[in-house]
Amino acid sequence: KNEVEQSPQNLTAQEGEFITINCSYSVGISALHWLQQHPGGGIVSLFMLSSGKKKHGRLIATINIQEKHSSLHITASHPRDSAVYICAVRSRGSQGNLIFGKGTKLSVKP
Amino acid sequence: DSGVTQTPKHLITATGQRVTLRCSPRSGDLSVYWYQQSLDQGLQFLIQYYNGEERAKGNILERFSAQQFPDLHSELNLSSLELGDSALYFCASSVGKEKQFFGPGTRLTVL
């Protein structure tokens, strides 16, 4: 079993829809990252969380440390949000390196 | 633009060969991480350097090695290349354990 599990694997939405991507992990962590990878391959770090909730524009990330679960929400989705979203954790005691989920491929149709 | 640069962007080589991938971190970042992204394995951590010293090792093969130089740039050396080494190789940098900034990646194709 992977240490970081994401669901769903693939997601297709209509423009304007509210989107949720889930991440569960099985190790103790000191931080969780949400990353975005565009079709060209480049990776952008969206959020780093250790508790609570963070918001940036239309993106919201939450984490529940007790339940070992995080969610990434996209409000008013747009075709430019189409990308692979990757959850990654920094395990407690690590030097900073990340353990990655397999990613969720999001496609937003106009 | 993350501020992290990687060269080359693409590399095509033959089995058995040796290549060197280069990464320049963001100004001021002391930590450099190398990651491999293959179709079947996803993203995997290879190795981390902090201010010139190796800090952590992940799933890095013995045929692979890395170093970080005094100017903080880093190189990842891959030798005796196999078809299965074909992947995207990312470098990331950070200040300590904070948010990581990823380079554009080097796409390695081994024929």
PDB file of C-alpha atoms in Angstrom:
ATOM      1  CA  LYS A   1       0.000   0.000   0.000  1.00  0.00           C
ATOM      2  CA  ASN A   2       1.325   3.440  -0.903  1.00  0.00           C
ATOM      3  CA  GLU A   3       2.080   5.810   1.952  1.00  0.00           C
ATOM      4  CA  VAL A   4       0.212   8.583   0.143  1.00  0.00           C
ATOM      5  CA  GLU A   5      -3.069   7.821  -1.605  1.00  0.00           C
ATOM      6  CA  GLN A   6      -5.030  10.229  -3.768  1.00  0.00           C
ATOM      7  CA  SER A   7      -8.559  10.085  -5.092  1.00  0.00           C
ATOM      8  CA  PRO A   8      -9.891  10.260  -7.633  1.00  0.00           C
ATOM      9  CA  GLN A   9      -7.202   9.243 -10.122  1.00  0.00           C
ATOM     10  CA  ASN A  10      -8.990  11.065 -12.934  1.00  0.00           C
ATOM     11  CA  LEU A  11     -11.570  13.806 -12.781  1.00  0.00           C
ATOM     12  CA  THR A  12     -13.518  15.520 -15.543  1.00  0.00           C
ATOM     13  CA  ALA A  13     -15.533  18.618 -14.704  1.00  0.00           C
ATOM     14  CA  GLN A  14     -17.504  21.301 -16.480  1.00  0.00           C
ATOM     15  CA  GLU A  15     -16.278  24.871 -16.301  1.00  0.00           C
ATOM     16  CA  GLY A  16     -17.614  26.553 -13.186  1.00  0.00           C
ATOM     17  CA  GLU A  17     -17.931  23.404 -11.083  1.00  0.00           C
ATOM     18  CA  PHE A  18     -16.573  23.051  -7.549  1.00  0.00           C
ATOM     19  CA  ILE A  19     -13.834  20.426  -7.442  1.00  0.00           C
ATOM     20  CA  THR A  20     -12.432  18.394  -4.558  1.00  0.00           C
ATOM     21  CA  ILE A  21      -9.332  16.207  -4.648  1.00  0.00           C
ATOM     22  CA  ASN A  22      -8.547  14.044  -1.639  1.00  0.00           C
ATOM     23  CA  CYS A  23      -5.288  12.834  -0.136  1.00  0.00           C
ATOM     24  CA  SER A  24      -4.801  10.287   2.651  1.00  0.00           C
ATOM     25  CA  TYR A  25      -1.471   9.326   4.157  1.00  0.00           C
ATOM     26  CA  SER A  26      -0.327   6.644   6.538  1.00  0.00           C
ATOM     27  CA  VAL A  27       2.870   8.100   8.023  1.00  0.00           C
ATOM     28  CA  GLY A  28       3.378  10.758  10.664  1.00  0.00           C
ATOM     29  CA  ILE A  29       4.085  14.000   8.892  1.00  0.00           C
ATOM     30  CA  SER A  30       5.497  17.420   9.600  1.00  0.00           C
ATOM     31  CA  ALA A  31       4.038  19.016   6.439  1.00  0.00           C
ATOM     32  CA  LEU A  32       1.893  18.278   3.410  1.00  0.00           C
ATOM     33  CA  HIS A  33       2.330  19.841  -0.014  1.00  0.00           C
ATOM     34  CA  TRP A  34      -0.053  20.252  -2.909  1.00  0.00           C
ATOM     35  CA  LEU A  35       1.664  20.500  -6.289  1.00  0.00           C
ATOM     36  CA  GLN A  36       0.353  21.222  -9.771  1.00  0.00           C
ATOM     37  CA  GLN A  37       1.927  19.693 -12.863  1.00  0.00           C
ATOM     38  CA  HIS A  38       0.911  21.067 -16.246  1.00  0.00           C
ATOM     39  CA  PRO A  39       0.950  19.037 -19.483  1.00  0.00           C
ATOM     40  CA  GLY A  40       4.336  20.543 -20.353  1.00  0.00           C
ATOM     41  CA  GLY A  41       5.741  18.822 -17.273  1.00  0.00           C
ATOM     42  CA  GLY A  42       6.631  21.761 -15.036  1.00  0.00           C
ATOM     43  CA  ILE A  43       5.746  21.445 -11.330  1.00  0.00           C
ATOM     44  CA  VAL A  44       4.452  24.342  -9.263  1.00  0.00           C
ATOM     45  CA  SER A  45       4.083  24.212  -5.504  1.00  0.00           C
ATOM     46  CA  LEU A  46       0.584  25.408  -4.585  1.00  0.00           C
ATOM     47  CA  PHE A  47       0.478  24.984  -0.805  1.00  0.00           C
ATOM     48  CA  MET A  48       2.483  23.724   2.120  1.00  0.00           C
ATOM     49  CA  LEU A  49       0.320  22.890   5.159  1.00  0.00           C
ATOM     50  CA  SER A  50       0.962  21.585   8.622  1.00  0.00           C
ATOM     51  CA  SER A  51      -2.472  22.368  10.094  1.00  0.00           C
ATOM     52  CA  GLY A  52      -5.800  24.004   9.320  1.00  0.00           C
ATOM     53  CA  LYS A  53      -6.582  25.630   6.027  1.00  0.00           C
ATOM     54  CA  LYS A  54      -4.937  27.843   3.410  1.00  0.00           C
ATOM     55  CA  LYS A  55      -6.503  29.819   0.560  1.00  0.00           C
ATOM     56  CA  HIS A  56      -4.986  31.323  -2.556  1.00  0.00           C
ATOM     57  CA  GLY A  57      -7.367  32.770  -5.106  1.00  0.00           C
ATOM     58  CA  ARG A  58      -9.815  30.032  -6.115  1.00  0.00           C
ATOM     59  CA  LEU A  59      -7.774  27.298  -4.437  1.00  0.00           C
ATOM     60  CA  ILE A  60      -8.331  26.101  -0.880  1.00  0.00           C
ATOM     61  CA  ALA A  61      -6.344  23.408   0.903  1.00  0.00           C
ATOM     62  CA  THR A  62      -7.318  21.820   4.202  1.00  0.00           C
ATOM     63  CA  ILE A  63      -5.670  19.258   6.409  1.00  0.00           C
ATOM     64  CA  ASN A  64      -6.906  17.110   9.300  1.00  0.00           C
ATOM     65  CA  ILE A  65      -3.844  15.795  11.099  1.00  0.00           C
ATOM     66  CA  GLN A  66      -5.810  13.436  13.376  1.00  0.00           C
ATOM     67  CA  GLU A  67      -7.534  11.781  10.417  1.00  0.00           C
ATOM     68  CA  LYS A  68      -4.384  11.919   8.223  1.00  0.00           C
ATOM     69  CA  HIS A  69      -6.332  13.497   5.401  1.00  0.00           C
ATOM     70  CA  SER A  70      -6.110  16.578   3.220  1.00  0.00           C
ATOM     71  CA  SER A  71      -8.319  18.046   0.531  1.00  0.00           C
ATOM     72  CA  LEU A  72      -7.680  20.476  -2.287  1.00  0.00           C
ATOM     73  CA  HIS A  73     -10.703  22.431  -3.471  1.00  0.00           C
ATOM     74  CA  ILE A  74     -11.013  24.500  -6.628  1.00  0.00           C
ATOM     75  CA  THR A  75     -13.940  26.894  -6.796  1.00  0.00           C
ATOM     76  CA  ALA A  76     -15.398  28.128 -10.100  1.00  0.00           C
ATOM     77  CA  SER A  77     -13.159  25.777 -12.095  1.00  0.00           C
ATOM     78  CA  HIS A  78     -11.751  26.901 -15.428  1.00  0.00           C
ATOM     79  CA  PRO A  79     -10.172  25.008 -18.350  1.00  0.00           C
ATOM     80  CA  ARG A  80      -6.787  26.497 -17.401  1.00  0.00           C
ATOM     81  CA  ASP A  81      -7.028  24.516 -14.128  1.00  0.00           C
ATOM     82  CA  SER A  82      -6.590  21.329 -16.193  1.00  0.00           C
ATOM     83  CA  ALA A  83      -3.451  19.677 -14.845  1.00  0.00           C
ATOM     84  CA  VAL A  84      -2.246  16.859 -12.618  1.00  0.00           C
ATOM     85  CA  TYR A  85      -2.522  17.678  -8.921  1.00  0.00           C
ATOM     86  CA  ILE A  86      -0.067  15.868  -6.686  1.00  0.00           C
ATOM     87  CA  CYS A  87      -0.182  15.485  -2.924  1.00  0.00           C
ATOM     88  CA  ALA A  88       3.192  15.028  -1.201  1.00  0.00           C
ATOM     89  CA  VAL A  89       4.137  14.650   2.455  1.00  0.00           C
ATOM     90  CA  ARG A  90       7.263  15.328   4.445  1.00  0.00           C
ATOM     91  CA  SER A  91       7.437  12.587   7.026  1.00  0.00           C
ATOM     92  CA  ARG A  92       8.232  13.481  10.620  1.00  0.00           C
ATOM     93  CA  GLY A  93      11.967  13.365  11.190  1.00  0.00           C
ATOM     94  CA  SER A  94      12.888  13.588   7.513  1.00  0.00           C
ATOM     95  CA  GLN A  95      15.308  16.179   6.261  1.00  0.00           C
ATOM     96  CA  GLY A  96      12.750  17.691   3.932  1.00  0.00           C
ATOM     97  CA  ASN A  97      12.423  15.170   1.136  1.00  0.00           C
ATOM     98  CA  LEU A  98       8.913  14.372  -0.025  1.00  0.00           C
ATOM     99  CA  ILE A  99       6.822  11.222  -0.506  1.00  0.00           C
ATOM    100  CA  PHE A 100       4.401  11.635  -3.393  1.00  0.00           C
ATOM    101  CA  GLY A 101       0.939  10.423  -4.269  1.00  0.00           C
ATOM    102  CA  LYS A 102       0.285   9.208  -7.798  1.00  0.00           C
ATOM    103  CA  GLY A 103      -1.561  12.389  -8.729  1.00  0.00           C
ATOM    104  CA  THR A 104      -5.067  13.301  -9.840  1.00  0.00           C
ATOM    105  CA  LYS A 105      -5.518  14.219 -13.486  1.00  0.00           C
ATOM    106  CA  LEU A 106      -8.092  17.004 -13.765  1.00  0.00           C
ATOM    107  CA  SER A 107      -9.700  18.014 -17.013  1.00  0.00           C
ATOM    108  CA  VAL A 108     -12.064  20.984 -17.023  1.00  0.00           C
ATOM    109  CA  LYS A 109     -14.258  21.269 -20.107  1.00  0.00           C
ATOM    110  CA  PRO A 110     -15.546  24.625 -21.358  1.00  0.00           C
TER     111      PRO A 110
ATOM    112  CA  ASP B   1       9.439  30.966 -13.283  1.00  0.00           C
ATOM    113  CA  SER B   2      10.515  29.239 -10.043  1.00  0.00           C
ATOM    114  CA  GLY B   3      14.062  30.593 -10.130  1.00  0.00           C
ATOM    115  CA  VAL B   4      15.477  27.055 -10.317  1.00  0.00           C
ATOM    116  CA  THR B   5      17.252  26.236 -13.578  1.00  0.00           C
ATOM    117  CA  GLN B   6      18.066  22.839 -15.004  1.00  0.00           C
ATOM    118  CA  THR B   7      20.140  21.891 -18.018  1.00  0.00           C
ATOM    119  CA  PRO B   8      19.813  20.307 -20.439  1.00  0.00           C
ATOM    120  CA  LYS B   9      16.078  20.346 -21.089  1.00  0.00           C
ATOM    121  CA  HIS B  10      16.203  17.162 -23.153  1.00  0.00           C
ATOM    122  CA  LEU B  11      18.817  14.450 -23.387  1.00  0.00           C
ATOM    123  CA  ILE B  12      18.800  11.462 -25.695  1.00  0.00           C
ATOM    124  CA  THR B  13      21.480   8.854 -25.231  1.00  0.00           C
ATOM    125  CA  ALA B  14      22.193   5.153 -25.632  1.00  0.00           C
ATOM    126  CA  THR B  15      22.244   2.322 -23.139  1.00  0.00           C
ATOM    127  CA  GLY B  16      25.526   1.997 -21.278  1.00  0.00           C
ATOM    128  CA  GLN B  17      26.352   5.687 -21.535  1.00  0.00           C
ATOM    129  CA  ARG B  18      26.905   8.244 -18.765  1.00  0.00           C
ATOM    130  CA  VAL B  19      25.210  11.648 -18.499  1.00  0.00           C
ATOM    131  CA  THR B  20      25.327  14.620 -16.152  1.00  0.00           C
ATOM    132  CA  LEU B  21      22.300  16.715 -15.261  1.00  0.00           C
ATOM    133  CA  ARG B  22      22.819  20.160 -13.822  1.00  0.00           C
ATOM    134  CA  CYS B  23      20.718  22.216 -11.420  1.00  0.00           C
ATOM    135  CA  SER B  24      21.106  25.772 -10.162  1.00  0.00           C
ATOM    136  CA  PRO B  25      18.941  26.503  -7.107  1.00  0.00           C
ATOM    137  CA  ARG B  26      17.135  29.751  -6.327  1.00  0.00           C
ATOM    138  CA  SER B  27      19.370  32.431  -4.933  1.00  0.00           C
ATOM    139  CA  GLY B  28      19.765  31.896  -1.204  1.00  0.00           C
ATOM    140  CA  ASP B  29      18.403  28.323  -1.129  1.00  0.00           C
ATOM    141  CA  LEU B  30      20.824  25.940   0.539  1.00  0.00           C
ATOM    142  CA  SER B  31      18.847  22.703   0.035  1.00  0.00           C
ATOM    143  CA  VAL B  32      18.752  20.915  -3.298  1.00  0.00           C
ATOM    144  CA  TYR B  33      16.631  17.826  -3.943  1.00  0.00           C
ATOM    145  CA  TRP B  34      16.671  15.482  -6.920  1.00  0.00           C
ATOM    146  CA  TYR B  35      13.528  13.618  -7.959  1.00  0.00           C
ATOM    147  CA  GLN B  36      12.802  11.107 -10.723  1.00  0.00           C
ATOM    148  CA  GLN B  37       9.414  10.899 -12.424  1.00  0.00           C
ATOM    149  CA  SER B  38       8.742   7.820 -14.506  1.00  0.00           C
ATOM    150  CA  LEU B  39       5.446   6.693 -16.026  1.00  0.00           C
ATOM    151  CA  ASP B  40       5.147   3.591 -13.863  1.00  0.00           C
ATOM    152  CA  GLN B  41       6.631   4.833 -10.560  1.00  0.00           C
ATOM    153  CA  GLY B  42       5.467   8.442 -10.421  1.00  0.00           C
ATOM    154  CA  LEU B  43       7.640  10.952  -8.561  1.00  0.00           C
ATOM    155  CA  GLN B  44      10.336   9.507  -6.329  1.00  0.00           C
ATOM    156  CA  PHE B  45      12.915  11.177  -4.144  1.00  0.00           C
ATOM    157  CA  LEU B  46      16.511  10.401  -5.084  1.00  0.00           C
ATOM    158  CA  ILE B  47      18.847  12.488  -2.939  1.00  0.00           C
ATOM    159  CA  GLN B  48      19.134  15.753  -1.004  1.00  0.00           C
ATOM    160  CA  TYR B  49      22.049  18.091  -0.393  1.00  0.00           C
ATOM    161  CA  TYR B  50      22.260  20.923   2.078  1.00  0.00           C
ATOM    162  CA  ASN B  51      25.031  23.501   1.756  1.00  0.00           C
ATOM    163  CA  GLY B  52      27.351  21.061   0.033  1.00  0.00           C
ATOM    164  CA  GLU B  53      26.700  18.023   2.187  1.00  0.00           C
ATOM    165  CA  GLU B  54      24.519  15.007   1.515  1.00  0.00           C
ATOM    166  CA  ARG B  55      21.515  15.135   3.849  1.00  0.00           C
ATOM    167  CA  ALA B  56      19.199  12.316   2.816  1.00  0.00           C
ATOM    168  CA  LYS B  57      19.118   9.479   0.354  1.00  0.00           C
ATOM    169  CA  GLY B  58      16.042   7.916  -1.190  1.00  0.00           C
ATOM    170  CA  ASN B  59      15.613   5.360  -3.933  1.00  0.00           C
ATOM    171  CA  ILE B  60      18.827   6.243  -5.708  1.00  0.00           C
ATOM    172  CA  LEU B  61      20.560   3.484  -7.634  1.00  0.00           C
ATOM    173  CA  GLU B  62      24.252   2.793  -7.085  1.00  0.00           C
ATOM    174  CA  ARG B  63      24.843   3.740 -10.744  1.00  0.00           C
ATOM    175  CA  PHE B  64      23.642   7.268  -9.877  1.00  0.00           C
ATOM    176  CA  SER B  65      25.574   9.824  -7.874  1.00  0.00           C
ATOM    177  CA  ALA B  66      25.246  13.514  -7.103  1.00  0.00           C
ATOM    178  CA  GLN B  67      27.134  16.388  -5.583  1.00  0.00           C
ATOM    179  CA  GLN B  68      26.601  19.983  -4.590  1.00  0.00           C
ATOM    180  CA  PHE B  69      29.361  22.460  -5.299  1.00  0.00           C
ATOM    181  CA  PRO B  70      30.523  25.466  -3.234  1.00  0.00           C
ATOM    182  CA  ASP B  71      28.423  27.802  -5.419  1.00  0.00           C
ATOM    183  CA  LEU B  72      25.443  25.566  -4.458  1.00  0.00           C
ATOM    184  CA  HIS B  73      24.713  24.261  -7.940  1.00  0.00           C
ATOM    185  CA  SER B  74      24.249  20.517  -8.067  1.00  0.00           C
ATOM    186  CA  GLU B  75      24.929  17.779 -10.573  1.00  0.00           C
ATOM    187  CA  LEU B  76      23.311  14.370 -10.890  1.00  0.00           C
ATOM    188  CA  ASN B  77      25.448  11.785 -12.640  1.00  0.00           C
ATOM    189  CA  LEU B  78      23.789   8.750 -14.189  1.00  0.00           C
ATOM    190  CA  SER B  79      26.032   5.989 -15.502  1.00  0.00           C
ATOM    191  CA  SER B  80      25.658   2.603 -17.239  1.00  0.00           C
ATOM    192  CA  LEU B  81      22.305   3.828 -18.417  1.00  0.00           C
ATOM    193  CA  GLU B  82      19.464   1.386 -18.978  1.00  0.00           C
ATOM    194  CA  LEU B  83      16.207   1.760 -20.873  1.00  0.00           C
ATOM    195  CA  GLY B  84      14.362   1.965 -17.556  1.00  0.00           C
ATOM    196  CA  ASP B  85      16.270   5.108 -16.585  1.00  0.00           C
ATOM    197  CA  SER B  86      14.265   7.071 -19.151  1.00  0.00           C
ATOM    198  CA  ALA B  87      12.317   9.591 -17.086  1.00  0.00           C
ATOM    199  CA  LEU B  88      11.891  13.216 -16.153  1.00  0.00           C
ATOM    200  CA  TYR B  89      14.449  14.321 -13.591  1.00  0.00           C
ATOM    201  CA  PHE B  90      13.513  17.278 -11.431  1.00  0.00           C
ATOM    202  CA  CYS B  91      15.607  19.341  -9.150  1.00  0.00           C
ATOM    203  CA  ALA B  92      14.005  21.416  -6.399  1.00  0.00           C
ATOM    204  CA  SER B  93      15.430  23.876  -3.913  1.00  0.00           C
ATOM    205  CA  SER B  94      14.298  25.314  -0.626  1.00  0.00           C
ATOM    206  CA  VAL B  95      15.386  27.326   2.346  1.00  0.00           C
ATOM    207  CA  GLY B  96      15.710  24.603   4.948  1.00  0.00           C
ATOM    208  CA  LYS B  97      12.551  22.475   5.157  1.00  0.00           C
ATOM    209  CA  GLU B  98      10.212  25.085   3.718  1.00  0.00           C
ATOM    210  CA  LYS B  99       8.239  25.119   0.458  1.00  0.00           C
ATOM    211  CA  GLN B 100      10.183  23.579  -2.415  1.00  0.00           C
ATOM    212  CA  PHE B 101      10.595  25.274  -5.772  1.00  0.00           C
ATOM    213  CA  PHE B 102      10.922  22.962  -8.733  1.00  0.00           C
ATOM    214  CA  GLY B 103      13.020  23.372 -11.828  1.00  0.00           C
ATOM    215  CA  PRO B 104      11.582  22.704 -15.300  1.00  0.00           C
ATOM    216  CA  GLY B 105      13.063  19.206 -15.388  1.00  0.00           C
ATOM    217  CA  THR B 106      15.366  17.297 -17.709  1.00  0.00           C
ATOM    218  CA  ARG B 107      13.726  14.704 -19.929  1.00  0.00           C
ATOM    219  CA  LEU B 108      16.113  11.772 -20.364  1.00  0.00           C
ATOM    220  CA  THR B 109      15.506   9.255 -23.114  1.00  0.00           C
ATOM    221  CA  VAL B 110      17.697   6.160 -23.213  1.00  0.00           C
ATOM    222  CA  LEU B 111      17.588   4.283 -26.519  1.00  0.00           C
TER     223      LEU B 111
END
